[in-house]
CSV table of C-alpha atoms in Angstrom, one decimal:
chain,number,residue,atom,x,y,z
P,1,MET,CA,122.1,94.0,129.3
P,2,ARG,CA,122.0,97.7,128.2
P,3,PRO,CA,125.5,98.8,126.6
P,4,LYS,CA,128.0,101.0,128.2
P,5,LYS,CA,129.3,104.4,126.9
P,6,GLN,CA,132.0,104.0,124.5
P,7,ASP,CA,135.2,105.6,127.4
P,8,SER,CA,137.4,107.7,125.6
P,9,THR,CA,139.3,108.4,128.6
P,10,THR,CA,141.5,105.4,129.0
P,11,GLN,CA,144.5,104.8,126.5
P,12,GLU,CA,147.1,102.5,125.9
P,13,LEU,CA,150.5,103.9,125.8
P,14,LEU,CA,151.9,104.6,122.2
P,15,GLU,CA,148.4,104.0,120.9
P,16,PRO,CA,147.7,106.3,118.0
P,17,LEU,CA,144.9,108.6,118.5
P,18,LEU,CA,142.1,108.5,115.5
P,19,VAL,CA,142.3,112.6,115.6
P,20,ASN,CA,145.8,112.5,114.9
P,21,ILE,CA,146.2,110.2,111.4
P,22,ILE,CA,142.8,111.7,110.1
P,23,ASP,CA,141.7,114.7,108.4
P,24,MET,CA,139.4,116.2,110.7
P,25,LYS,CA,137.8,118.1,107.5
P,26,HIS,CA,136.8,115.1,105.9
P,27,PRO,CA,133.0,114.8,105.0
P,28,LEU,CA,132.2,111.6,106.8
P,29,ILE,CA,134.0,113.4,109.8
P,30,GLN,CA,131.5,115.8,109.3
P,31,LEU,CA,128.6,113.6,109.2
P,32,ALA,CA,129.6,111.9,112.3
P,33,ASP,CA,130.1,115.1,114.3
P,34,LYS,CA,126.3,116.1,113.2
P,35,ILE,CA,124.4,113.1,114.0
P,36,ASP,CA,122.7,112.9,117.4
P,37,TRP,CA,124.4,109.7,119.0
P,38,GLU,CA,122.3,110.5,122.0
P,39,TYR,CA,119.2,110.2,120.4
P,40,PHE,CA,120.0,106.1,119.3
P,41,GLU,CA,120.9,105.5,123.1
P,42,LYS,CA,117.8,107.2,124.6
P,43,GLU,CA,115.1,105.2,122.2
P,44,PHE,CA,116.8,101.8,121.9
P,45,GLY,CA,117.8,101.4,125.8
P,46,SER,CA,114.7,99.4,126.4
P,47,LEU,CA,115.9,97.2,123.8
P,48,TYR,CA,118.1,95.4,126.7
P,49,HIS,CA,117.6,94.3,130.0
P,50,ARG,CA,119.2,96.7,132.6
P,51,ASN,CA,121.2,94.7,134.8
P,52,ASP,CA,120.6,91.1,133.6
P,53,GLY,CA,123.5,89.5,131.1
P,54,ARG,CA,127.0,90.7,129.0
P,55,PRO,CA,126.9,94.6,128.5
P,56,GLY,CA,125.4,95.4,124.9
P,57,ILE,CA,128.2,96.5,122.4
P,58,PRO,CA,128.1,100.3,122.1
P,59,MET,CA,124.7,102.0,120.8
P,60,ARG,CA,127.0,104.5,118.5
P,61,MET,CA,129.2,101.3,117.2
P,62,MET,CA,125.9,99.3,116.0
P,63,VAL,CA,124.0,102.2,114.0
P,64,GLY,CA,127.0,103.4,113.1
P,65,PHE,CA,127.6,100.2,111.2
P,66,HIS,CA,124.3,100.2,109.8
P,67,TYR,CA,124.6,103.5,108.3
P,68,LEU,CA,127.3,102.6,107.0
P,69,LYS,CA,126.3,99.2,105.6
P,70,TYR,CA,123.7,100.6,103.5
P,71,THR,CA,125.2,104.3,102.5
P,72,TYR,CA,127.9,102.6,101.1
P,73,ASN,CA,126.7,99.1,99.4
P,74,LEU,CA,128.2,96.6,101.8
P,75,SER,CA,127.2,93.5,103.2
P,76,ASP,CA,127.4,92.6,107.0
P,77,GLU,CA,131.0,91.0,106.7
P,78,ASP,CA,132.7,93.7,104.5
P,79,VAL,CA,131.4,96.2,106.3
P,80,VAL,CA,132.7,94.8,109.5
P,81,HIS,CA,136.0,93.5,107.9
P,82,GLY,CA,136.2,97.1,105.8
P,83,TRP,CA,136.1,98.6,109.2
P,84,LYS,CA,139.3,97.5,110.3
P,85,GLU,CA,141.2,99.4,107.4
P,86,ASN,CA,139.6,102.8,107.7
P,87,PRO,CA,140.5,104.8,110.6
P,88,TYR,CA,137.0,107.1,109.5
P,89,TRP,CA,134.5,104.5,109.8
P,90,GLN,CA,136.4,103.7,113.2
P,91,TYR,CA,135.9,107.7,114.3
P,92,PHE,CA,132.1,107.4,112.4
P,93,THR,CA,131.5,104.2,115.1
P,94,GLY,CA,132.3,106.0,118.0
P,95,GLU,CA,136.1,105.0,118.3
P,96,LYS,CA,138.7,107.6,119.7
P,97,VAL,CA,142.4,105.2,119.1
P,98,PHE,CA,142.9,103.2,116.1
P,99,GLN,CA,142.2,99.5,116.5
P,100,THR,CA,143.7,96.7,114.9
P,101,LYS,CA,140.8,94.0,115.8
P,102,VAL,CA,137.4,93.6,114.5
P,103,PRO,CA,135.1,94.7,117.2
P,104,ILE,CA,131.8,92.4,116.8
P,105,ASN,CA,131.4,88.9,114.8
P,106,PRO,CA,129.1,90.2,111.9
P,107,THR,CA,125.9,87.5,112.9
P,108,SER,CA,125.1,90.2,115.7
P,109,MET,CA,124.3,92.9,113.1
P,110,THR,CA,121.5,90.3,112.2
P,111,ARG,CA,120.6,89.8,116.1
P,112,PHE,CA,120.6,94.3,116.0
P,113,ARG,CA,118.1,94.0,113.2
P,114,ASN,CA,116.3,91.2,114.7
P,115,ARG,CA,115.6,93.5,118.0
P,116,LEU,CA,114.2,96.4,116.1
P,117,LYS,CA,110.6,96.9,114.7
P,118,GLU,CA,109.4,99.1,112.6
P,119,GLU,CA,108.7,102.4,114.9
P,120,ASP,CA,112.3,101.8,116.1
P,121,LEU,CA,113.5,101.4,111.9
P,122,LEU,CA,112.4,104.6,111.2
P,123,LYS,CA,114.1,106.3,113.9
P,124,PHE,CA,117.4,105.6,111.6
P,125,LEU,CA,115.1,107.5,108.7
P,126,GLU,CA,114.2,110.2,110.8
P,127,GLU,CA,118.0,110.9,112.4
P,128,THR,CA,118.7,111.3,108.3
P,129,ILE,CA,116.0,114.3,108.0
P,130,ASN,CA,117.1,116.0,111.4
P,131,THR,CA,120.7,115.7,110.3
P,132,ALA,CA,120.1,116.6,106.7
P,133,PHE,CA,118.1,120.2,108.5
P,134,ARG,CA,121.1,120.8,110.7
P,135,SER,CA,124.1,120.7,108.5
P,136,GLY,CA,122.1,122.9,105.8
P,137,TYR,CA,121.3,120.6,102.9
P,138,LEU,CA,117.6,120.9,103.7
P,139,ASN,CA,114.9,123.7,104.7
P,140,LYS,CA,111.5,123.9,105.2
P,141,ASN,CA,110.9,125.1,101.4
P,142,ASP,CA,112.5,121.8,99.8
P,143,VAL,CA,110.2,120.3,101.8
P,144,LYS,CA,106.8,121.5,100.5
P,145,LYS,CA,106.8,120.1,97.5
P,146,VAL,CA,107.2,116.5,97.3
P,147,ALA,CA,106.6,113.2,95.0
P,148,ALA,CA,104.9,110.1,95.5
P,149,ASP,CA,105.8,107.1,93.9
P,150,THR,CA,105.9,102.6,94.4
P,151,THR,CA,108.4,100.4,93.2
P,152,VAL,CA,109.4,96.8,93.7
P,153,GLN,CA,111.2,95.4,96.3
P,154,GLU,CA,112.5,92.2,94.8
P,155,LYS,CA,113.7,89.1,96.7
P,156,ASN,CA,116.9,87.2,96.9
P,157,ILE,CA,114.4,83.9,95.1
P,158,THR,CA,115.4,81.9,92.2
P,159,PHE,CA,112.9,82.6,88.9
P,160,PRO,CA,109.5,80.4,90.4
P,161,THR,CA,108.9,77.9,87.7
P,162,ASP,CA,106.3,74.5,89.0
P,163,ILE,CA,108.9,72.2,88.4
P,164,LYS,CA,111.3,74.3,90.4
P,165,LEU,CA,109.1,74.7,93.4
P,166,PHE,CA,108.4,70.1,93.0
P,167,TYR,CA,111.9,69.5,93.5
P,168,THR,CA,112.1,71.6,96.2
P,169,MET,CA,109.3,70.2,97.9
P,170,ILE,CA,110.8,67.2,97.6
P,171,LYS,CA,114.4,68.0,98.8
P,172,TYR,CA,112.0,69.7,102.2
P,173,LEU,CA,110.3,66.0,102.9
P,174,VAL,CA,113.0,64.3,102.5
P,175,LYS,CA,115.4,66.9,105.1
P,176,PHE,CA,112.0,65.9,107.5
P,177,SER,CA,112.0,62.4,107.1
P,178,LYS,CA,115.9,62.1,107.5
P,179,LYS,CA,115.4,64.3,110.8
P,180,HIS,CA,112.9,62.8,112.7
P,181,GLU,CA,114.1,59.1,111.1
P,182,ILE,CA,111.4,57.9,109.1
P,183,ARG,CA,112.6,55.2,106.7
P,184,LEU,CA,111.4,55.0,102.8
P,185,LYS,CA,111.5,52.9,100.9
P,186,GLU,CA,112.3,55.8,97.8
P,187,THR,CA,112.9,59.8,98.1
P,188,HIS,CA,112.8,60.7,95.3
P,189,GLU,CA,115.7,63.0,95.1
P,190,TYR,CA,117.9,62.2,92.7
P,191,SER,CA,115.6,60.9,89.9
P,192,GLY,CA,113.9,64.4,90.5
P,193,LYS,CA,117.5,66.1,89.8
P,194,LYS,CA,117.7,64.3,86.7
P,195,LEU,CA,114.1,65.1,85.1
P,196,LEU,CA,114.5,68.7,86.3
P,197,MET,CA,117.9,68.8,84.3
P,198,LYS,CA,115.6,66.9,81.5
P,199,TYR,CA,113.3,69.7,81.2
P,200,SER,CA,115.6,72.5,81.2
P,201,GLY,CA,117.3,70.5,78.0
P,202,TYR,CA,113.7,70.4,76.7
P,203,VAL,CA,113.0,74.1,77.7
P,204,HIS,CA,115.7,75.2,75.6
P,205,ALA,CA,114.9,73.1,72.4
P,206,LYS,CA,111.1,74.4,72.1
P,207,GLN,CA,109.7,70.6,73.3
P,208,TYR,CA,107.1,72.1,75.3
P,209,LYS,CA,105.0,69.1,75.4
P,210,ARG,CA,108.0,66.9,76.6
P,211,ALA,CA,108.8,70.0,79.1
P,212,GLY,CA,105.2,69.6,80.6
P,213,LYS,CA,105.5,65.9,80.5
P,214,ALA,CA,108.4,66.3,82.7
P,215,VAL,CA,106.7,68.7,85.3
P,216,LYS,CA,103.8,66.0,86.0
P,217,LYS,CA,106.1,63.6,86.4
P,218,MET,CA,107.8,66.0,89.0
P,219,LYS,CA,104.3,66.7,90.4
P,220,THR,CA,103.4,62.6,90.7
P,221,LYS,CA,107.3,62.3,92.7
P,222,MET,CA,106.0,65.3,95.0
P,223,GLY,CA,103.1,63.7,96.2
P,224,LYS,CA,104.1,60.0,96.4
P,225,LEU,CA,107.0,61.0,98.4
P,226,TYR,CA,104.5,63.1,100.5
P,227,ARG,CA,101.9,60.4,101.2
P,228,SER,CA,104.7,57.8,101.7
P,229,ILE,CA,105.7,59.7,104.9
P,230,GLU,CA,102.4,60.5,105.9
P,231,ARG,CA,101.2,56.8,106.5
P,232,VAL,CA,104.1,55.8,109.0
P,233,LEU,CA,104.0,59.4,110.8
P,234,PRO,CA,103.3,59.6,114.4
P,235,GLU,CA,100.5,61.2,115.6
P,236,GLU,CA,102.7,64.4,117.7
P,237,LEU,CA,104.4,64.7,114.9
P,238,ARG,CA,101.5,64.7,112.6
P,239,ASN,CA,100.2,67.6,114.7
P,240,SER,CA,103.2,69.6,115.0
P,241,ASP,CA,103.6,73.1,113.7
P,242,GLU,CA,106.7,71.6,111.6
P,243,PHE,CA,104.5,69.2,109.7
P,244,GLN,CA,101.6,71.3,109.3
P,245,GLN,CA,103.6,74.4,107.5
P,246,LEU,CA,105.2,71.6,105.5
P,247,LYS,CA,101.4,70.4,104.4
P,248,LEU,CA,100.1,73.8,103.8
P,249,PHE,CA,102.8,74.4,101.6
P,250,TYR,CA,102.0,70.7,99.5
P,251,GLU,CA,99.0,71.3,99.5
P,252,SER,CA,99.1,74.9,98.0
P,253,LEU,CA,101.7,73.9,95.2
P,254,TRP,CA,99.2,70.7,94.8
P,255,ASN,CA,96.2,72.3,94.1
P,256,ARG,CA,97.7,75.3,92.3
P,257,SER,CA,96.5,76.3,88.4
P,258,LYS,CA,96.9,79.1,86.0
P,259,LYS,CA,94.5,81.0,87.3
P,260,SER,CA,94.4,80.6,91.2
P,261,LYS,CA,95.3,83.5,93.4
P,262,ASN,CA,97.4,84.0,96.9
P,263,LYS,CA,100.1,81.5,94.7
P,264,LEU,CA,103.1,80.3,96.5
P,265,TYR,CA,106.5,80.9,94.5
P,266,SER,CA,108.9,80.7,97.3
P,267,LEU,CA,109.1,77.9,100.2
P,268,HIS,CA,111.7,80.1,102.3
P,269,SER,CA,110.4,83.4,101.6
P,270,PRO,CA,106.4,82.8,101.6
P,271,GLU,CA,105.8,86.1,102.1
P,272,VAL,CA,106.7,86.8,98.7
P,273,GLU,CA,104.4,87.9,96.1
P,274,CYS,CA,104.5,88.2,92.2
P,275,ILE,CA,104.1,92.3,91.4
P,276,SER,CA,103.7,93.3,87.7
P,277,LYS,CA,104.3,96.9,87.2
P,278,GLY,CA,104.5,97.1,83.4
P,279,LYS,CA,108.0,96.8,82.4
P,280,SER,CA,108.9,95.4,79.0
P,281,HIS,CA,112.3,94.2,80.3
P,282,LYS,CA,110.8,92.9,83.2
P,283,ARG,CA,107.8,91.6,82.8
P,284,TYR,CA,107.3,90.5,86.4
P,285,GLU,CA,108.5,90.9,89.6
P,286,PHE,CA,109.0,89.2,92.8
P,287,GLY,CA,109.0,90.7,95.8
P,288,ASN,CA,106.9,93.1,97.8
P,289,LYS,CA,105.7,96.8,96.9
P,290,VAL,CA,107.4,99.8,98.7
P,291,GLY,CA,106.3,103.0,98.5
P,292,PHE,CA,108.6,106.3,98.3
P,293,VAL,CA,108.1,110.0,99.3
P,294,GLY,CA,111.0,112.0,98.1
P,295,THR,CA,111.4,116.2,97.9
P,296,LEU,CA,111.4,117.7,94.1
P,297,LYS,CA,114.3,119.8,94.7
P,298,LYS,CA,116.6,117.6,96.8
P,299,ASN,CA,115.7,114.4,95.6
P,300,PHE,CA,115.8,113.3,99.6
P,301,ILE,CA,113.9,110.0,100.9
P,302,LEU,CA,111.1,111.5,103.3
P,303,SER,CA,109.2,108.7,103.6
P,304,CYS,CA,109.9,105.1,102.4
P,305,LYS,CA,107.0,102.1,103.6
P,306,SER,CA,106.6,98.6,102.7
P,307,PHE,CA,102.9,96.8,101.6
P,308,HIS,CA,102.2,93.1,101.4
P,309,GLY,CA,99.7,92.3,99.6
P,310,ASN,CA,99.7,94.3,96.2
P,311,PRO,CA,97.8,97.1,96.8
P,312,TYR,CA,96.3,99.6,94.4
P,313,ASP,CA,99.6,102.3,94.6
P,314,GLY,CA,96.8,104.9,94.9
P,315,HIS,CA,95.6,102.9,98.3
P,316,THR,CA,99.4,103.8,99.9
P,317,LEU,CA,99.3,107.0,99.2
P,318,GLU,CA,97.5,108.1,102.7
P,319,GLU,CA,99.8,106.1,104.8
P,320,ASN,CA,103.1,107.3,103.3
P,321,LEU,CA,102.1,110.9,103.4
P,322,CYS,CA,100.9,110.0,107.3
P,323,GLU,CA,104.7,108.4,107.8
P,324,ALA,CA,106.8,111.4,105.9
P,325,LYS,CA,105.0,114.4,108.0
P,326,THR,CA,105.6,112.2,111.3
P,327,LEU,CA,109.3,111.8,110.6
P,328,LEU,CA,109.5,115.7,109.3
P,329,GLY,CA,107.9,117.1,112.6
P,330,SER,CA,108.6,120.8,113.1
P,331,ASN,CA,110.6,120.5,110.0
P,332,GLY,CA,108.4,121.3,107.7
P,333,THR,CA,104.9,121.0,106.0
P,334,ILE,CA,104.0,118.8,102.6
P,335,ASP,CA,101.2,121.0,100.9
P,336,THR,CA,101.4,119.8,97.3
P,337,ILE,CA,101.9,116.6,96.0
P,338,LEU,CA,103.0,114.9,92.4
P,339,VAL,CA,102.4,111.7,91.5
P,340,ASP,CA,101.8,109.7,88.0
P,341,LEU,CA,99.1,107.9,86.6
P,342,GLY,CA,98.9,105.1,88.7
P,343,TYR,CA,97.6,107.1,91.9
P,344,ARG,CA,94.1,107.9,90.4
P,345,LYS,CA,91.3,107.4,92.7
P,346,HIS,CA,93.6,107.8,95.4
P,347,ASN,CA,92.7,107.7,99.3
P,348,TYR,CA,94.9,110.9,100.5
P,349,ARG,CA,92.2,113.2,102.5
P,350,GLY,CA,94.7,115.4,103.9
P,351,ASP,CA,94.9,119.4,103.1
P,352,ALA,CA,97.8,118.8,101.1
P,353,LYS,CA,96.9,119.2,97.4
P,354,VAL,CA,97.6,115.7,95.2
P,355,HIS,CA,98.4,116.8,91.7
P,356,VAL,CA,97.9,113.3,89.5
P,357,VAL,CA,100.7,113.9,86.4
P,358,PRO,CA,98.3,113.7,82.8
P,359,ARG,CA,100.5,112.5,79.9
P,360,SER,CA,99.7,115.4,78.3
P,361,MET,CA,100.7,118.7,79.6
P,362,LYS,CA,99.5,121.1,76.4
P,363,LYS,CA,97.0,122.9,78.5
P,364,PHE,CA,99.0,124.0,81.3
P,365,LYS,CA,100.6,127.5,81.8
P,366,VAL,CA,104.7,127.6,81.7
P,367,ASN,CA,105.7,127.6,85.4
P,368,PHE,CA,102.5,125.0,86.4
P,369,LYS,CA,104.2,122.5,83.7
P,370,ARG,CA,107.7,122.4,84.8
P,371,LEU,CA,106.3,121.6,88.4
P,372,LEU,CA,104.6,119.4,86.7
P,373,LYS,CA,107.6,117.9,84.6
P,374,ARG,CA,109.5,117.2,87.8
P,375,ARG,CA,107.7,114.9,89.2
P,376,SER,CA,109.5,112.3,87.1
P,377,CYS,CA,112.7,112.8,89.7
P,378,VAL,CA,110.7,110.3,91.8
P,379,GLU,CA,112.3,107.8,89.4
P,380,ALA,CA,115.7,108.5,89.8
P,381,THR,CA,115.9,108.3,93.3
P,382,ILE,CA,114.1,104.7,93.6
P,383,GLY,CA,117.4,104.0,90.7
P,384,HIS,CA,119.9,105.2,92.8
P,385,THR,CA,118.3,103.5,95.9
P,386,LYS,CA,118.3,100.3,94.2
P,387,ARG,CA,121.8,100.4,92.8
P,388,ASP,CA,123.7,102.2,95.1
P,389,ASN,CA,121.8,101.2,98.5
P,390,ARG,CA,121.2,97.4,98.4
P,391,MET,CA,117.2,97.6,97.7
P,392,ASP,CA,118.0,96.4,94.5
P,393,ARG,CA,117.7,92.4,95.9
P,394,ASN,CA,116.5,92.1,99.9
P,395,TYR,CA,118.4,89.4,101.3
P,396,LEU,CA,116.8,90.2,104.8
P,397,LYS,CA,114.4,87.7,106.0
P,398,GLY,CA,110.5,87.5,106.2
P,399,LYS,CA,108.1,90.9,106.2
P,400,GLU,CA,109.7,92.4,108.8
P,401,GLY,CA,113.4,91.7,106.7
P,402,ASP,CA,111.2,93.9,103.7
P,403,LYS,CA,110.4,96.3,106.1
P,404,ALA,CA,114.2,96.6,107.4
P,405,ASN,CA,115.7,96.5,104.1
P,406,ALA,CA,114.0,99.6,102.5
P,407,ILE,CA,113.9,101.7,105.6
P,408,LEU,CA,117.8,101.3,105.7
P,409,ALA,CA,118.1,101.5,102.4
P,410,ALA,CA,116.7,104.8,102.2
P,411,SER,CA,118.7,105.8,105.5
P,412,GLY,CA,121.6,105.2,103.4
P,413,HIS,CA,120.5,107.4,100.3
P,414,ASN,CA,120.0,110.4,102.6
P,415,LEU,CA,123.9,110.0,104.3
P,416,ARG,CA,125.6,110.1,100.6
P,417,LEU,CA,123.7,113.1,99.3
P,418,ILE,CA,124.3,114.8,103.3
P,419,LEU,CA,128.4,113.5,102.5
P,420,ALA,CA,127.9,114.9,98.8
P,421,PHE,CA,126.5,118.1,100.3
P,422,LEU,CA,129.6,118.5,102.8
P,423,LEU,CA,132.1,117.1,100.0
P,424,PHE,CA,131.0,120.1,97.7
P,425,PHE,CA,130.8,122.9,100.8
P,426,LEU,CA,134.4,121.7,101.6
P,427,LYS,CA,135.7,121.9,97.7
P,428,GLU,CA,134.0,125.3,97.2
P,429,PHE,CA,135.6,126.7,100.6
P,430,MET,CA,139.0,125.4,100.2
P,431,ASP,CA,138.4,126.9,96.4
P,432,ASN,CA,137.4,130.3,98.1
P,433,ILE,CA,140.9,130.2,99.7
P,434,ALA,CA,142.7,129.9,96.8
P,435,LYS,CA,141.2,132.7,95.1
P,436,LYS,CA,141.9,134.8,98.2
P,437,LEU,CA,145.9,134.2,98.4
P,438,ALA,CA,145.9,134.0,94.6
P,439,ASN,CA,144.6,138.2,94.9
P,440,PHE,CA,147.4,139.0,97.7
P,441,ALA,CA,149.9,137.6,96.1
P,442,ASN,CA,148.8,139.8,92.6
P,443,GLU,CA,148.7,143.1,95.5
P,444,VAL,CA,152.1,142.3,96.4
P,445,PHE,CA,153.8,142.3,93.1
P,446,LEU,CA,154.3,138.7,92.7
P,447,ASP,CA,155.8,137.1,89.8
P,448,LYS,CA,152.7,135.0,88.4
P,449,LYS,CA,155.0,131.9,88.3
P,450,TYR,CA,155.8,132.4,92.4
P,451,ALA,CA,151.5,133.0,92.3
P,452,LYS,CA,150.7,130.1,91.4
P,453,ILE,CA,153.5,128.1,93.7
P,454,TYR,CA,151.7,130.0,96.5
P,455,VAL,CA,148.2,129.4,95.9
C-alpha cells in the first residue's frame, strides 16, 4: 500500500518539538528545506499498490535514510540506529517531534532499493543537481565545461584464485546435497579445507610445483563430488533451475585455462569482471566499470553510469553525456568536454566539443593549456566518491546493485559538497555580522577590551 504522508499536527503532551532543540541554521536543516520531497512522493508512488496491504514507510523517510547513508558513508544498520540519537537527522527525514525509537528495520532499506529500477535511482541524482541550483552552489556557467572519466567499482569478493573457487564449488555442492537429502560417501569438504591450508603454505614458501599439484588435487575432488551427485540425482532435480545453475558454474570452472575468456571470478557474484586500469599498486580489479561526468569548477557529478562487459572507455562517452544532459534538463547545457587518452576514437556525435588531453601541451596557448590541465579534477572526484561515499567496495547484490551503489554514491558526494557550501556561507555570514558589531563598538567610543566582548 502507498505510504501515508507524515502528520505534523498530532503531538503528544510534553513531547519536545525538534524546532525548539536544534539550530535551524545548521547546514543539514537548510539542505532539508531546499530538497523537493514531494517530487519523490509523486515519482515513487506508482511502486506501491494504491489500497492493498500495510501502509508503507513515509517516502521522505526512506529517501532521507539513503541520502544520509551515502553522504556520511554508513551501513544500513548504522544510519538507522544513528537516526535515533541525532535530532538533525530526524528533522531531515521529516520528523517534527524528537523520537526515541527506531522507525524501521534496516532490511526495509534493502526492500525499498529492490523496488527501484535504474531510471528511478537516477531521480536521487537529479534532485541533488536541482538542489545545487536552488541553493546557489551551481549556475549555468558551471555546467558548460565538464570532464569525463571511468573507474572500477570493486565488488565485495575475495581475491579469486583457482583453488579457492574449486573449494567454494565443493561447498556449494555439499550444501545442495544436504538440502535435497542426497547421501554421499565422501563430501571432500574437510580434506579440501586442509588442502587449501597446505596450498597457502606452499605459495608462502615459494614452492610453486607443490602448489600446482595441490590445485590439481582440489580440481579432482570437485569433479568427483559433482559426478557422484549427478549419478544419483532424480530427473526432476536434474532439470531444476538450481542444479542447472550449479552445472554452469562447474563447467565454467572445469574448462577454464589461462587464456579462456569470460571467466567466473565469484560464485555468489557471477557478474564480476576482471578489469586492468594500468595501476602499479593494483594490477587487476574485480567488479564493473563506472563512467563519471563532473563539472570542472565545482567537482559536481552530473552523471554516474554503471557498465558491464568491460567496454572501451571511448564507447561509454555517448551514454554518459546523454544521461548528464537528461539530468540537467533546463538548468544548463554542456559545450566543452575534457577526456584523457583512453577516449581516443570515442563514439560521441553531439554538439559539444570533445578535447582529448595529450601528454605534452607545449604547443597550446596559456589559457587553453590551463583549461586542459583542469581535466585531472575528475580524478579527485572519483577518489572522494570512493573513500567518502561507499563506492570503494560494493556490498549490494547483482547488476542492479552495481547500478544502485554507483548512483547513490554520486548523490552522496553531491550532497557533501552542498553541505560544505552551506556551512561556508553561514560562517561567512556570521563573520560579516561580527565585523559590523566591531565597527559599531568603535563608533560609540567603547574600549577595545569591551568591544571584543560584544563581538
